[in-house]
Short mmCIF file of N, CA and C and ligand atoms in Angstrom, two decimals:
data_model
loop_
_atom_site.label_atom_id
_atom_site.label_comp_id
_atom_site.label_asym_id
_atom_site.label_seq_id
_atom_site.Cartn_x
_atom_site.Cartn_y
_atom_site.Cartn_z
N MET A 1357 57.95 119.17 22.70
CA MET A 1357 57.26 119.20 24.00
C MET A 1357 56.67 117.81 24.29
N THR A 1358 56.59 117.50 25.57
CA THR A 1358 56.00 116.22 25.95
C THR A 1358 54.47 116.30 25.84
N GLY A 1359 53.84 115.12 25.83
CA GLY A 1359 52.39 115.06 25.70
C GLY A 1359 51.67 115.80 26.81
N LYS A 1360 52.21 115.69 28.04
CA LYS A 1360 51.50 116.33 29.16
C LYS A 1360 51.54 117.86 29.03
N THR A 1361 52.63 118.40 28.51
CA THR A 1361 52.69 119.85 28.30
C THR A 1361 51.69 120.26 27.22
N HIS A 1362 51.57 119.43 26.17
CA HIS A 1362 50.60 119.74 25.12
C HIS A 1362 49.17 119.69 25.67
N ILE A 1363 48.90 118.69 26.50
CA ILE A 1363 47.55 118.58 27.07
C ILE A 1363 47.23 119.83 27.89
N LEU A 1364 48.18 120.21 28.73
CA LEU A 1364 47.96 121.38 29.57
C LEU A 1364 47.87 122.66 28.74
N GLY A 1365 48.66 122.74 27.67
CA GLY A 1365 48.58 123.88 26.76
C GLY A 1365 47.18 123.98 26.16
N GLY A 1366 46.63 122.82 25.78
CA GLY A 1366 45.28 122.78 25.21
C GLY A 1366 44.23 123.19 26.24
N ILE A 1367 44.41 122.73 27.48
CA ILE A 1367 43.46 123.08 28.55
C ILE A 1367 43.51 124.59 28.82
N ALA A 1368 44.73 125.11 29.00
CA ALA A 1368 44.89 126.54 29.31
C ALA A 1368 44.30 127.41 28.20
N ALA A 1369 44.65 127.10 26.95
CA ALA A 1369 44.21 127.92 25.82
C ALA A 1369 42.69 127.84 25.65
N SER A 1370 42.13 126.61 25.73
CA SER A 1370 40.69 126.49 25.48
C SER A 1370 39.87 127.09 26.63
N LEU A 1371 40.39 127.00 27.86
CA LEU A 1371 39.69 127.64 28.98
C LEU A 1371 39.70 129.16 28.81
N ALA A 1372 40.83 129.70 28.35
CA ALA A 1372 40.93 131.14 28.14
C ALA A 1372 39.95 131.59 27.06
N VAL A 1373 39.86 130.81 25.97
CA VAL A 1373 38.93 131.16 24.89
C VAL A 1373 37.48 131.01 25.36
N ALA A 1374 37.19 129.93 26.10
CA ALA A 1374 35.83 129.71 26.62
C ALA A 1374 35.41 130.88 27.50
N HIS A 1375 36.34 131.33 28.33
CA HIS A 1375 36.04 132.43 29.24
C HIS A 1375 35.81 133.73 28.45
N THR A 1376 36.68 134.00 27.49
CA THR A 1376 36.58 135.22 26.69
C THR A 1376 35.29 135.23 25.85
N ALA A 1377 34.97 134.07 25.26
CA ALA A 1377 33.81 134.00 24.37
C ALA A 1377 32.54 133.64 25.13
N ASN A 1378 32.66 133.38 26.43
CA ASN A 1378 31.54 132.97 27.27
C ASN A 1378 30.83 131.74 26.71
N GLU A 1379 31.63 130.73 26.38
CA GLU A 1379 31.10 129.48 25.84
C GLU A 1379 31.24 128.37 26.88
N ASN A 1380 30.56 127.24 26.62
CA ASN A 1380 30.61 126.10 27.53
C ASN A 1380 32.05 125.61 27.73
N PRO A 1381 32.62 125.80 28.94
CA PRO A 1381 34.02 125.44 29.15
C PRO A 1381 34.29 123.94 29.06
N LEU A 1382 33.30 123.12 29.40
CA LEU A 1382 33.55 121.67 29.38
C LEU A 1382 33.74 121.15 27.95
N ILE A 1383 32.83 121.57 27.05
CA ILE A 1383 32.95 121.14 25.65
C ILE A 1383 34.24 121.70 25.06
N MET A 1384 34.49 122.97 25.38
CA MET A 1384 35.68 123.65 24.85
C MET A 1384 36.96 122.94 25.29
N VAL A 1385 37.03 122.56 26.55
CA VAL A 1385 38.25 121.91 27.07
C VAL A 1385 38.41 120.50 26.49
N GLY A 1386 37.31 119.78 26.40
CA GLY A 1386 37.37 118.43 25.82
C GLY A 1386 37.92 118.48 24.41
N ALA A 1387 37.35 119.40 23.62
CA ALA A 1387 37.81 119.56 22.23
C ALA A 1387 39.23 120.12 22.20
N GLY A 1388 39.55 120.99 23.16
CA GLY A 1388 40.88 121.59 23.22
C GLY A 1388 41.96 120.54 23.47
N ILE A 1389 41.67 119.59 24.35
CA ILE A 1389 42.64 118.52 24.64
C ILE A 1389 42.84 117.66 23.39
N ALA A 1390 41.72 117.31 22.74
CA ALA A 1390 41.81 116.50 21.51
C ALA A 1390 42.65 117.24 20.46
N GLY A 1391 42.39 118.53 20.32
CA GLY A 1391 43.12 119.34 19.34
C GLY A 1391 44.59 119.46 19.69
N ALA A 1392 44.89 119.49 20.97
CA ALA A 1392 46.29 119.63 21.40
C ALA A 1392 47.08 118.35 21.15
N LEU A 1393 46.38 117.21 21.08
CA LEU A 1393 47.07 115.93 20.86
C LEU A 1393 47.13 115.55 19.39
N LEU A 1394 46.11 116.00 18.64
CA LEU A 1394 45.96 115.59 17.24
C LEU A 1394 47.19 115.78 16.34
N PRO A 1395 47.87 116.93 16.37
CA PRO A 1395 48.99 117.11 15.43
C PRO A 1395 50.09 116.03 15.55
N ASP A 1396 50.28 115.46 16.74
CA ASP A 1396 51.34 114.47 16.90
C ASP A 1396 50.95 113.08 16.42
N ILE A 1397 49.85 112.99 15.67
CA ILE A 1397 49.49 111.73 15.03
C ILE A 1397 50.61 111.32 14.06
N CYS A 1398 51.45 112.28 13.69
CA CYS A 1398 52.57 111.99 12.77
C CYS A 1398 53.72 111.29 13.47
N HIS A 1399 53.59 111.05 14.79
CA HIS A 1399 54.69 110.50 15.57
C HIS A 1399 54.16 109.29 16.36
N SER A 1400 54.64 108.09 16.00
CA SER A 1400 54.05 106.87 16.58
C SER A 1400 54.32 106.72 18.08
N GLY A 1401 55.31 107.45 18.60
CA GLY A 1401 55.61 107.37 20.03
C GLY A 1401 54.77 108.35 20.86
N SER A 1402 53.98 109.20 20.20
CA SER A 1402 53.18 110.19 20.93
C SER A 1402 51.95 109.54 21.55
N LEU A 1403 51.25 110.27 22.42
CA LEU A 1403 50.06 109.74 23.07
C LEU A 1403 49.02 109.29 22.04
N ILE A 1404 48.75 110.15 21.07
CA ILE A 1404 47.73 109.81 20.06
C ILE A 1404 48.27 108.79 19.06
N GLY A 1405 49.58 108.84 18.79
CA GLY A 1405 50.20 107.88 17.89
C GLY A 1405 50.09 106.45 18.42
N LYS A 1406 50.18 106.33 19.76
CA LYS A 1406 50.05 104.99 20.37
C LYS A 1406 48.62 104.47 20.29
N LYS A 1407 47.67 105.41 20.29
CA LYS A 1407 46.24 105.03 20.19
C LYS A 1407 45.90 104.56 18.78
N PHE A 1408 46.50 105.20 17.78
CA PHE A 1408 46.21 104.85 16.39
C PHE A 1408 47.51 104.53 15.67
N PRO A 1409 48.14 103.39 16.04
CA PRO A 1409 49.49 103.10 15.54
C PRO A 1409 49.59 102.96 14.02
N ILE A 1410 48.60 102.35 13.40
CA ILE A 1410 48.70 102.13 11.95
C ILE A 1410 48.57 103.45 11.20
N LEU A 1411 47.52 104.22 11.57
CA LEU A 1411 47.31 105.53 10.95
C LEU A 1411 48.55 106.42 11.15
N SER A 1412 49.08 106.36 12.36
CA SER A 1412 50.23 107.17 12.70
C SER A 1412 51.45 106.79 11.84
N ARG A 1413 51.67 105.49 11.66
CA ARG A 1413 52.79 105.03 10.82
C ARG A 1413 52.63 105.51 9.40
N ILE A 1414 51.40 105.40 8.89
CA ILE A 1414 51.14 105.80 7.49
C ILE A 1414 51.42 107.30 7.31
N ILE A 1415 50.89 108.10 8.23
CA ILE A 1415 51.09 109.56 8.13
C ILE A 1415 52.58 109.90 8.24
N ASN A 1416 53.26 109.21 9.16
CA ASN A 1416 54.69 109.46 9.33
C ASN A 1416 55.48 109.08 8.07
N LEU A 1417 55.07 107.97 7.47
CA LEU A 1417 55.74 107.49 6.27
C LEU A 1417 55.57 108.47 5.11
N ILE A 1418 54.37 109.00 4.99
CA ILE A 1418 54.08 109.91 3.86
C ILE A 1418 54.68 111.31 4.10
N PHE A 1419 54.46 111.82 5.32
CA PHE A 1419 54.79 113.24 5.55
C PHE A 1419 56.01 113.47 6.44
N GLY A 1420 56.38 112.48 7.26
CA GLY A 1420 57.45 112.71 8.22
C GLY A 1420 56.89 113.37 9.47
N HIS A 1421 57.80 113.79 10.35
CA HIS A 1421 57.38 114.34 11.64
C HIS A 1421 57.30 115.87 11.59
N ARG A 1422 56.25 116.40 12.16
CA ARG A 1422 56.04 117.86 12.27
C ARG A 1422 56.01 118.58 10.93
N THR A 1423 55.32 118.01 9.96
CA THR A 1423 55.18 118.71 8.68
C THR A 1423 53.70 119.02 8.44
N PHE A 1424 53.03 118.16 7.69
CA PHE A 1424 51.63 118.38 7.32
C PHE A 1424 50.72 118.59 8.54
N THR A 1425 50.86 117.72 9.56
CA THR A 1425 49.95 117.80 10.71
C THR A 1425 50.28 118.97 11.64
N HIS A 1426 51.34 119.70 11.33
CA HIS A 1426 51.70 120.89 12.11
C HIS A 1426 51.65 122.13 11.21
N SER A 1427 50.72 122.13 10.25
CA SER A 1427 50.68 123.23 9.28
C SER A 1427 49.33 123.93 9.27
N LEU A 1428 49.31 125.12 8.67
CA LEU A 1428 48.06 125.86 8.50
C LEU A 1428 47.10 125.08 7.61
N LEU A 1429 47.67 124.36 6.65
CA LEU A 1429 46.86 123.54 5.75
C LEU A 1429 46.03 122.52 6.53
N PHE A 1430 46.67 121.85 7.50
CA PHE A 1430 46.00 120.84 8.33
C PHE A 1430 44.92 121.50 9.19
N LEU A 1431 45.20 122.71 9.65
CA LEU A 1431 44.25 123.47 10.47
C LEU A 1431 42.98 123.77 9.67
N VAL A 1432 43.18 124.21 8.42
CA VAL A 1432 42.05 124.52 7.54
C VAL A 1432 41.27 123.24 7.22
N LEU A 1433 42.00 122.16 6.95
CA LEU A 1433 41.37 120.89 6.63
C LEU A 1433 40.54 120.38 7.83
N ALA A 1434 41.11 120.47 9.04
CA ALA A 1434 40.40 120.04 10.24
C ALA A 1434 39.13 120.86 10.42
N SER A 1435 39.24 122.16 10.21
CA SER A 1435 38.10 123.06 10.34
C SER A 1435 37.00 122.67 9.35
N PHE A 1436 37.40 122.38 8.13
CA PHE A 1436 36.46 121.98 7.08
C PHE A 1436 35.77 120.66 7.45
N LEU A 1437 36.54 119.69 7.94
CA LEU A 1437 35.98 118.37 8.27
C LEU A 1437 35.00 118.45 9.44
N ILE A 1438 35.32 119.30 10.42
CA ILE A 1438 34.40 119.45 11.56
C ILE A 1438 33.10 120.08 11.08
N ASP A 1439 33.21 121.13 10.26
CA ASP A 1439 32.01 121.78 9.72
C ASP A 1439 31.13 120.77 8.98
N ARG A 1440 31.80 119.87 8.31
CA ARG A 1440 31.10 118.90 7.46
C ARG A 1440 30.44 117.81 8.30
N PHE A 1441 31.18 117.29 9.32
CA PHE A 1441 30.71 116.10 10.02
C PHE A 1441 30.20 116.36 11.45
N PHE A 1442 30.74 117.33 12.13
CA PHE A 1442 30.27 117.66 13.50
C PHE A 1442 30.02 119.16 13.59
N PRO A 1443 29.00 119.66 12.86
CA PRO A 1443 28.82 121.11 12.83
C PRO A 1443 28.44 121.68 14.19
N ASN A 1444 29.42 122.09 14.92
CA ASN A 1444 29.21 122.70 16.24
C ASN A 1444 30.36 123.68 16.47
N ASP A 1445 30.00 124.95 16.63
CA ASP A 1445 31.03 125.99 16.72
C ASP A 1445 31.92 125.85 17.95
N VAL A 1446 31.33 125.48 19.09
CA VAL A 1446 32.13 125.37 20.32
C VAL A 1446 33.16 124.25 20.15
N LEU A 1447 32.69 123.14 19.59
CA LEU A 1447 33.57 121.99 19.33
C LEU A 1447 34.69 122.40 18.38
N LYS A 1448 34.31 123.10 17.33
CA LYS A 1448 35.29 123.51 16.32
C LYS A 1448 36.34 124.45 16.91
N TYR A 1449 35.88 125.49 17.59
CA TYR A 1449 36.84 126.46 18.11
C TYR A 1449 37.71 125.85 19.22
N GLY A 1450 37.13 124.92 19.98
CA GLY A 1450 37.91 124.22 21.00
C GLY A 1450 39.03 123.42 20.35
N LEU A 1451 38.67 122.66 19.33
CA LEU A 1451 39.65 121.81 18.64
C LEU A 1451 40.75 122.67 17.99
N LEU A 1452 40.32 123.72 17.30
CA LEU A 1452 41.30 124.57 16.62
C LEU A 1452 42.20 125.28 17.63
N THR A 1453 41.62 125.70 18.75
CA THR A 1453 42.42 126.34 19.80
C THR A 1453 43.49 125.38 20.32
N GLY A 1454 43.08 124.13 20.56
CA GLY A 1454 44.03 123.12 21.02
C GLY A 1454 45.15 122.90 20.00
N MET A 1455 44.77 122.85 18.73
CA MET A 1455 45.78 122.64 17.68
C MET A 1455 46.76 123.81 17.62
N VAL A 1456 46.22 125.03 17.69
CA VAL A 1456 47.09 126.21 17.64
C VAL A 1456 48.03 126.22 18.85
N SER A 1457 47.51 125.83 20.02
CA SER A 1457 48.37 125.78 21.21
C SER A 1457 49.52 124.78 21.00
N HIS A 1458 49.21 123.67 20.32
CA HIS A 1458 50.23 122.67 20.02
C HIS A 1458 51.30 123.26 19.10
N TYR A 1459 50.85 123.94 18.06
CA TYR A 1459 51.79 124.55 17.11
C TYR A 1459 52.72 125.52 17.84
N ILE A 1460 52.11 126.37 18.69
CA ILE A 1460 52.90 127.40 19.38
C ILE A 1460 53.95 126.75 20.29
N LEU A 1461 53.53 125.70 21.02
CA LEU A 1461 54.48 125.03 21.92
C LEU A 1461 55.61 124.37 21.13
N ASP A 1462 55.28 123.75 20.00
CA ASP A 1462 56.33 123.11 19.19
C ASP A 1462 57.24 124.15 18.52
N MET A 1463 56.71 125.34 18.29
CA MET A 1463 57.54 126.41 17.73
C MET A 1463 58.56 126.90 18.74
N ALA A 1464 58.36 126.55 20.00
CA ALA A 1464 59.31 126.93 21.04
C ALA A 1464 60.42 125.89 21.19
N THR A 1465 60.41 124.87 20.33
CA THR A 1465 61.48 123.87 20.37
C THR A 1465 62.40 124.06 19.15
N LYS A 1466 63.62 123.55 19.30
CA LYS A 1466 64.64 123.76 18.27
C LYS A 1466 64.21 123.25 16.90
N ARG A 1467 63.52 122.13 16.91
CA ARG A 1467 63.12 121.51 15.65
C ARG A 1467 62.08 122.34 14.90
N GLY A 1468 61.29 123.15 15.62
CA GLY A 1468 60.27 123.98 15.00
C GLY A 1468 59.22 123.17 14.28
N ILE A 1469 58.40 123.82 13.46
CA ILE A 1469 57.38 123.12 12.68
C ILE A 1469 57.37 123.65 11.25
N LYS A 1470 56.81 122.84 10.35
CA LYS A 1470 56.66 123.27 8.95
C LYS A 1470 55.26 123.89 8.82
N LEU A 1471 55.10 125.06 9.37
CA LEU A 1471 53.80 125.72 9.44
C LEU A 1471 53.18 125.95 8.07
N PHE A 1472 54.04 126.20 7.07
CA PHE A 1472 53.53 126.51 5.74
C PHE A 1472 53.66 125.34 4.78
N PHE A 1473 53.70 124.09 5.34
CA PHE A 1473 53.73 122.90 4.50
C PHE A 1473 52.68 123.05 3.41
N PRO A 1474 52.96 122.70 2.16
CA PRO A 1474 54.10 121.96 1.62
C PRO A 1474 55.40 122.77 1.43
N LEU A 1475 55.44 124.04 1.77
CA LEU A 1475 56.74 124.72 1.73
C LEU A 1475 57.61 124.14 2.84
N SER A 1476 58.91 124.11 2.61
CA SER A 1476 59.77 123.42 3.59
C SER A 1476 60.31 124.36 4.67
N LEU A 1477 59.79 125.58 4.70
CA LEU A 1477 60.24 126.57 5.67
C LEU A 1477 59.95 126.11 7.11
N THR A 1478 60.99 126.12 7.95
CA THR A 1478 60.80 125.76 9.36
C THR A 1478 60.49 127.02 10.16
N VAL A 1479 59.43 126.95 10.95
CA VAL A 1479 59.04 128.10 11.77
C VAL A 1479 59.30 127.77 13.24
N ARG A 1480 60.11 128.62 13.90
CA ARG A 1480 60.35 128.46 15.32
C ARG A 1480 60.61 129.83 15.92
N PHE A 1481 60.50 129.92 17.25
CA PHE A 1481 60.77 131.18 17.92
C PHE A 1481 62.29 131.42 17.97
N PRO A 1482 62.70 132.68 18.12
CA PRO A 1482 64.15 132.97 18.19
C PRO A 1482 64.82 132.24 19.37
N LEU A 1483 64.08 132.10 20.46
CA LEU A 1483 64.60 131.35 21.61
C LEU A 1483 63.85 130.03 21.71
N THR A 1484 64.60 128.93 21.76
CA THR A 1484 63.92 127.63 21.82
C THR A 1484 64.39 126.85 23.04
N ILE A 1485 63.62 125.84 23.41
CA ILE A 1485 63.96 125.01 24.57
C ILE A 1485 64.02 123.54 24.17
N ARG A 1486 64.62 122.75 25.05
CA ARG A 1486 64.70 121.32 24.79
C ARG A 1486 63.52 120.60 25.43
N THR A 1487 62.97 119.61 24.71
CA THR A 1487 61.87 118.83 25.25
C THR A 1487 62.32 118.10 26.52
N GLY A 1488 61.50 118.21 27.55
CA GLY A 1488 61.81 117.53 28.81
C GLY A 1488 62.80 118.30 29.68
N SER A 1489 63.17 119.51 29.27
CA SER A 1489 64.14 120.29 30.06
C SER A 1489 63.48 120.99 31.24
N LYS A 1490 64.30 121.66 32.06
CA LYS A 1490 63.77 122.39 33.22
C LYS A 1490 62.87 123.53 32.76
N ILE A 1491 63.23 124.14 31.63
CA ILE A 1491 62.40 125.24 31.11
C ILE A 1491 61.01 124.71 30.73
N GLU A 1492 60.98 123.49 30.16
CA GLU A 1492 59.67 122.93 29.83
C GLU A 1492 58.87 122.73 31.11
N ASN A 1493 59.54 122.29 32.19
CA ASN A 1493 58.83 122.15 33.48
C ASN A 1493 58.27 123.48 33.93
N LEU A 1494 59.04 124.55 33.69
CA LEU A 1494 58.58 125.89 34.07
C LEU A 1494 57.34 126.27 33.26
N ILE A 1495 57.41 126.00 31.95
CA ILE A 1495 56.26 126.30 31.08
C ILE A 1495 55.05 125.50 31.54
N PHE A 1496 55.30 124.23 31.92
CA PHE A 1496 54.22 123.37 32.42
C PHE A 1496 53.58 124.01 33.65
N SER A 1497 54.42 124.54 34.56
CA SER A 1497 53.90 125.15 35.79
C SER A 1497 53.08 126.40 35.46
N ILE A 1498 53.57 127.20 34.53
CA ILE A 1498 52.84 128.42 34.15
C ILE A 1498 51.49 128.06 33.52
N LEU A 1499 51.50 127.04 32.65
CA LEU A 1499 50.25 126.60 32.02
C LEU A 1499 49.26 126.09 33.06
N THR A 1500 49.79 125.44 34.12
CA THR A 1500 48.93 124.96 35.21
C THR A 1500 48.26 126.15 35.89
N LEU A 1501 49.04 127.18 36.18
CA LEU A 1501 48.49 128.37 36.83
C LEU A 1501 47.41 129.02 35.96
N ILE A 1502 47.70 129.15 34.65
CA ILE A 1502 46.73 129.75 33.73
C ILE A 1502 45.44 128.91 33.71
N SER A 1503 45.62 127.57 33.70
CA SER A 1503 44.45 126.68 33.67
C SER A 1503 43.60 126.86 34.93
N PHE A 1504 44.26 126.95 36.07
CA PHE A 1504 43.52 127.15 37.32
C PHE A 1504 42.79 128.49 37.31
N TYR A 1505 43.49 129.50 36.83
CA TYR A 1505 42.89 130.84 36.80
C TYR A 1505 41.62 130.84 35.95
N PHE A 1506 41.76 130.38 34.69
CA PHE A 1506 40.59 130.42 33.79
C PHE A 1506 39.56 129.35 34.18
N GLY A 1507 40.01 128.25 34.78
CA GLY A 1507 39.09 127.24 35.28
C GLY A 1507 38.21 127.83 36.36
N TYR A 1508 38.82 128.57 37.24
CA TYR A 1508 38.10 129.25 38.32
C TYR A 1508 37.14 130.29 37.75
N GLU A 1509 37.65 131.08 36.79
CA GLU A 1509 36.82 132.11 36.16
C GLU A 1509 35.64 131.48 35.42
N SER A 1510 35.86 130.29 34.86
CA SER A 1510 34.82 129.62 34.07
C SER A 1510 33.68 129.11 34.92
N LEU A 1511 33.89 129.02 36.23
CA LEU A 1511 32.83 128.53 37.12
C LEU A 1511 31.58 129.40 36.95
N SER A 1512 31.78 130.68 36.64
CA SER A 1512 30.64 131.59 36.49
C SER A 1512 29.70 131.14 35.36
N TRP A 1513 30.26 130.43 34.39
CA TRP A 1513 29.43 129.95 33.27
C TRP A 1513 28.35 129.00 33.78
N PHE A 1514 28.68 128.25 34.85
CA PHE A 1514 27.72 127.30 35.43
C PHE A 1514 26.84 127.97 36.49
N GLY A 1515 26.99 129.27 36.62
CA GLY A 1515 26.19 130.01 37.59
C GLY A 1515 26.76 129.89 39.00
N VAL A 1516 28.00 129.43 39.10
CA VAL A 1516 28.66 129.36 40.41
C VAL A 1516 29.56 130.58 40.53
N GLY A 1517 29.05 131.64 41.07
CA GLY A 1517 29.84 132.87 41.15
C GLY A 1517 30.41 133.08 42.55
N PHE A 1518 31.58 133.69 42.61
CA PHE A 1518 32.16 134.02 43.92
C PHE A 1518 32.49 135.51 43.96
ZN1 LIG B 702 54.03 118.23 17.74
#
């Protein structure tokens, strides 16, 4: 998936969680976007890889693409590190939600992800799509609609009710 689809996936998912859990949507979305971009640190051409080129190269060299940073192990590690250094539940759940949205979107591509790294099992959906294809554009449009819906619903959190 392209970076913009991942960003929108993170926005849609974190807004949905913020609405369901009645948490601050702004913090949740900020963390959700960060979480949605974080796994692709293993790829130097990605949005986050371009921001941290050296770190990205090192991770890619050690683990390759879509392995460790696309695994449950990385999710647990991220959760542990946030608890340790930025103990804030909204921040944590936003970030983890964004990461999970990234995993799910990448599981919809042919390459899949190594969800159970260090096991080499590739996890993907039975039906997959090509990155940048028309179907991805469709998914992008659906995620936009979901984001608008939950964004609108989240207005109530600020006391702006309709
Ligand atoms: Zn990815």
